[in-house]
Structures are given as structure tokens and as C-alpha cells.
């Protein structure tokens, strides 16, 4: 059991089927859910599951909605981004997270390992997304 | 109807008995009042001690936040 950072394989296929819309206006709702070290997440993950999801004060199953940023391009790379996500005043421990499309059957987008347990105790747990450019953006198609 | 002498004596005995009961009740009430005053003083001392203790307690620890880059 482990969490491996990856864009899910199912997502790659679903993008070609127009099952995900990241536009700020009118796009789908994407959520980020936290998971414990007991979870298995990675390229083979196809959908959100509550199994081994983190739990704690002020954290709700399913996680929280992300704020989309319009996809754009740089050179030959297309990418999109999300605003940093803050789980406010939570007491929770997480080892990784899953981004998924809650509008469209909770289809998995990407899994992210934190590299270890991250704990907030009656504080904010902030998920910081990388610089939105062609080499660092959270979701890129090169 | 005039009361007989024996009747008057019985009435006097009853009144004295009633007076004795009232005196006893008064004594008990004074004892109870004394207990309540003592309890109030104890509670006031306890409250004062709690207030003084709460003033020296440190502020609750601030929440521990975390940040993770994905």
C-alpha cells in the first residue's frame, strides 16, 4: 500500500473523450481528497474512494473543491492549475491526496504523494500547487 | 359554652407543647442557616482560588498548521 504521484491512466483516456472540463467558467467541479498512508493511489486509480481516506476534525469525506484556472499553453505544452487549497482549522494527518472530478462520476485525475505524513493540529493544512508553467504546472500535456 | 377547668389546663398544655415545637424548629433552622453560610464561604473561597489560578494559566497552545507542496 502506497501513494505514488501520477496522472492517472484513466484520466489520459478520458481527456481524449472530453470527460473533463477545467475551464474556470462552466467547468467541472474538481475536488482534492486526503488519504492516509494505508491508501493505494497511483496511475491505476480510476475514481475517488473513501477507503483509507483521512479523517479528523473539520475534514469532510470527499475533501474540498478546488478553484480552477483556465488551461493555457506555453510553447508546445498545455497546462492548467488550481488555486492553493486550505483545509481550515483541521486536525488531520495525510500521506497523500487525490484530485478527482466530482461532476463526472468522481473520475480520478491525479494522485500525489506527500513524501510522508503531514499533520495539522487545530490549524490550517495548505495544499500548495506548483508554479503554473510548462515545466511545473500540476497538470501538463506536453 | 364555658370551658371547664380541666379543659383550660389541657389547652395551656397544648399551647406550651406548640411553643416547645416552635423553639425546636427555630433551633434547627438556625443550625441549617449556619451550615449554609459556611458552605457559601467555602464556595466563595473556591471561586476565588479558581479565578486566581485561571489568571496564571498560560494561553492555550496555538494550532499547528502544515503546508505541503504537490
Tab-separated table of N, CA, C and O in Angstrom, chain A residues 85-93 117-128, chain B residues 61-68:
chain	number	residue	atom	x	y	z
A	85	UNK	N	-5.123	25.226	-1.944
A	85	UNK	CA	-6.303	24.804	-1.189
A	85	UNK	C	-5.978	24.775	0.297
A	85	UNK	O	-4.965	24.193	0.705
A	86	UNK	N	-6.835	25.385	1.092
A	86	UNK	CA	-6.614	25.419	2.540
A	86	UNK	C	-7.735	24.654	3.247
A	86	UNK	O	-8.911	24.976	3.092
A	87	UNK	N	-7.341	23.642	3.977
A	87	UNK	CA	-8.281	22.980	4.883
A	87	UNK	C	-8.146	23.716	6.225
A	87	UNK	O	-7.125	23.622	6.896
A	88	UNK	N	-9.184	24.449	6.562
A	88	UNK	CA	-9.071	25.362	7.708
A	88	UNK	C	-9.357	24.687	9.044
A	88	UNK	O	-10.327	23.931	9.183
A	89	UNK	N	-8.497	25.006	10.003
A	89	UNK	CA	-8.655	24.586	11.395
A	89	UNK	C	-8.957	23.092	11.494
A	89	UNK	O	-9.917	22.677	12.139
A	90	UNK	N	-8.128	22.328	10.831
A	90	UNK	CA	-8.334	20.876	10.848
A	90	UNK	C	-7.351	20.200	11.793
A	90	UNK	O	-6.283	20.736	12.105
A	91	UNK	N	-7.748	19.057	12.232
A	91	UNK	CA	-6.831	18.156	12.912
A	91	UNK	C	-6.860	16.878	12.106
A	91	UNK	O	-7.827	16.112	12.155
A	92	UNK	N	-5.814	16.699	11.317
A	92	UNK	CA	-5.821	15.588	10.368
A	92	UNK	C	-4.384	15.237	9.983
A	92	UNK	O	-3.501	16.092	10.020
A	93	UNK	N	-4.185	13.982	9.678
A	93	UNK	CA	-2.891	13.526	9.168
A	93	UNK	C	-3.117	12.893	7.808
A	93	UNK	O	-4.010	12.060	7.643
A	117	UNK	N	3.971	11.506	6.232
A	117	UNK	CA	2.760	12.015	6.870
A	117	UNK	C	2.875	13.518	7.111
A	117	UNK	O	3.918	14.005	7.562
A	118	UNK	N	1.815	14.215	6.812
A	118	UNK	CA	1.728	15.654	7.093
A	118	UNK	C	0.558	15.852	8.044
A	118	UNK	O	-0.540	15.362	7.791
A	119	UNK	N	0.823	16.532	9.141
A	119	UNK	CA	-0.210	16.678	10.168
A	119	UNK	C	-0.469	18.146	10.486
A	119	UNK	O	0.465	18.929	10.618
A	120	UNK	N	-1.722	18.457	10.570
A	120	UNK	CA	-2.131	19.762	11.101
A	120	UNK	C	-2.962	19.477	12.345
A	120	UNK	O	-3.789	18.559	12.348
A	121	UNK	N	-2.710	20.230	13.377
A	121	UNK	CA	-3.441	20.042	14.625
A	121	UNK	C	-4.124	21.349	14.993
A	121	UNK	O	-3.457	22.312	15.363
A	122	UNK	N	-5.419	21.367	14.848
A	122	UNK	CA	-6.196	22.589	15.086
A	122	UNK	C	-5.592	23.763	14.333
A	122	UNK	O	-5.529	24.878	14.832
A	123	UNK	N	-5.132	23.483	13.123
A	123	UNK	CA	-4.518	24.523	12.298
A	123	UNK	C	-4.911	24.319	10.846
A	123	UNK	O	-5.738	23.476	10.517
A	124	UNK	N	-4.297	25.105	9.989
A	124	UNK	CA	-4.614	25.014	8.562
A	124	UNK	C	-3.671	24.035	7.861
A	124	UNK	O	-2.462	24.051	8.114
A	125	UNK	N	-4.243	23.221	7.005
A	125	UNK	CA	-3.425	22.366	6.142
A	125	UNK	C	-3.555	22.941	4.738
A	125	UNK	O	-4.632	22.930	4.146
A	126	UNK	N	-2.451	23.475	4.234
A	126	UNK	CA	-2.475	24.145	2.937
A	126	UNK	C	-1.825	23.275	1.874
A	126	UNK	O	-0.692	22.806	2.058
A	127	UNK	N	-2.556	23.064	0.795
A	127	UNK	CA	-2.016	22.335	-0.350
A	127	UNK	C	-1.524	23.384	-1.344
A	127	UNK	O	-2.310	24.170	-1.882
A	128	UNK	N	-0.237	23.397	-1.544
A	128	UNK	CA	0.367	24.414	-2.410
A	128	UNK	C	0.639	23.810	-3.784
A	128	UNK	O	1.380	22.817	-3.896
B	61	UNK	N	-2.289	26.393	23.630
B	61	UNK	CA	-1.318	26.347	22.541
B	61	UNK	C	-1.973	26.698	21.208
B	61	UNK	O	-3.107	26.322	20.944
B	62	UNK	N	-1.228	27.422	20.394
B	62	UNK	CA	-1.752	27.785	19.080
B	62	UNK	C	-1.827	26.546	18.213
B	62	UNK	O	-1.097	25.574	18.410
B	63	UNK	N	-2.741	26.559	17.247
B	63	UNK	CA	-2.875	25.414	16.359
B	63	UNK	C	-1.604	25.198	15.557
B	63	UNK	O	-0.869	26.132	15.255
B	64	UNK	N	-1.364	23.938	15.234
B	64	UNK	CA	-0.186	23.611	14.435
B	64	UNK	C	-0.626	23.448	12.982
B	64	UNK	O	-1.356	22.524	12.652
B	65	UNK	N	-0.198	24.375	12.154
B	65	UNK	CA	-0.563	24.316	10.745
B	65	UNK	C	0.505	23.576	9.954
B	65	UNK	O	1.609	23.344	10.441
B	66	UNK	N	0.142	23.204	8.751
B	66	UNK	CA	1.087	22.493	7.898
B	66	UNK	C	0.867	22.935	6.458
B	66	UNK	O	-0.215	23.395	6.092
B	67	UNK	N	1.918	22.805	5.671
B	67	UNK	CA	1.848	23.177	4.264
B	67	UNK	C	2.540	22.080	3.471
B	67	UNK	O	3.604	21.609	3.868
B	68	UNK	N	1.925	21.666	2.395
B	68	UNK	CA	2.533	20.612	1.583
B	68	UNK	C	2.465	21.018	0.117
B	68	UNK	O	1.438	21.515	-0.358
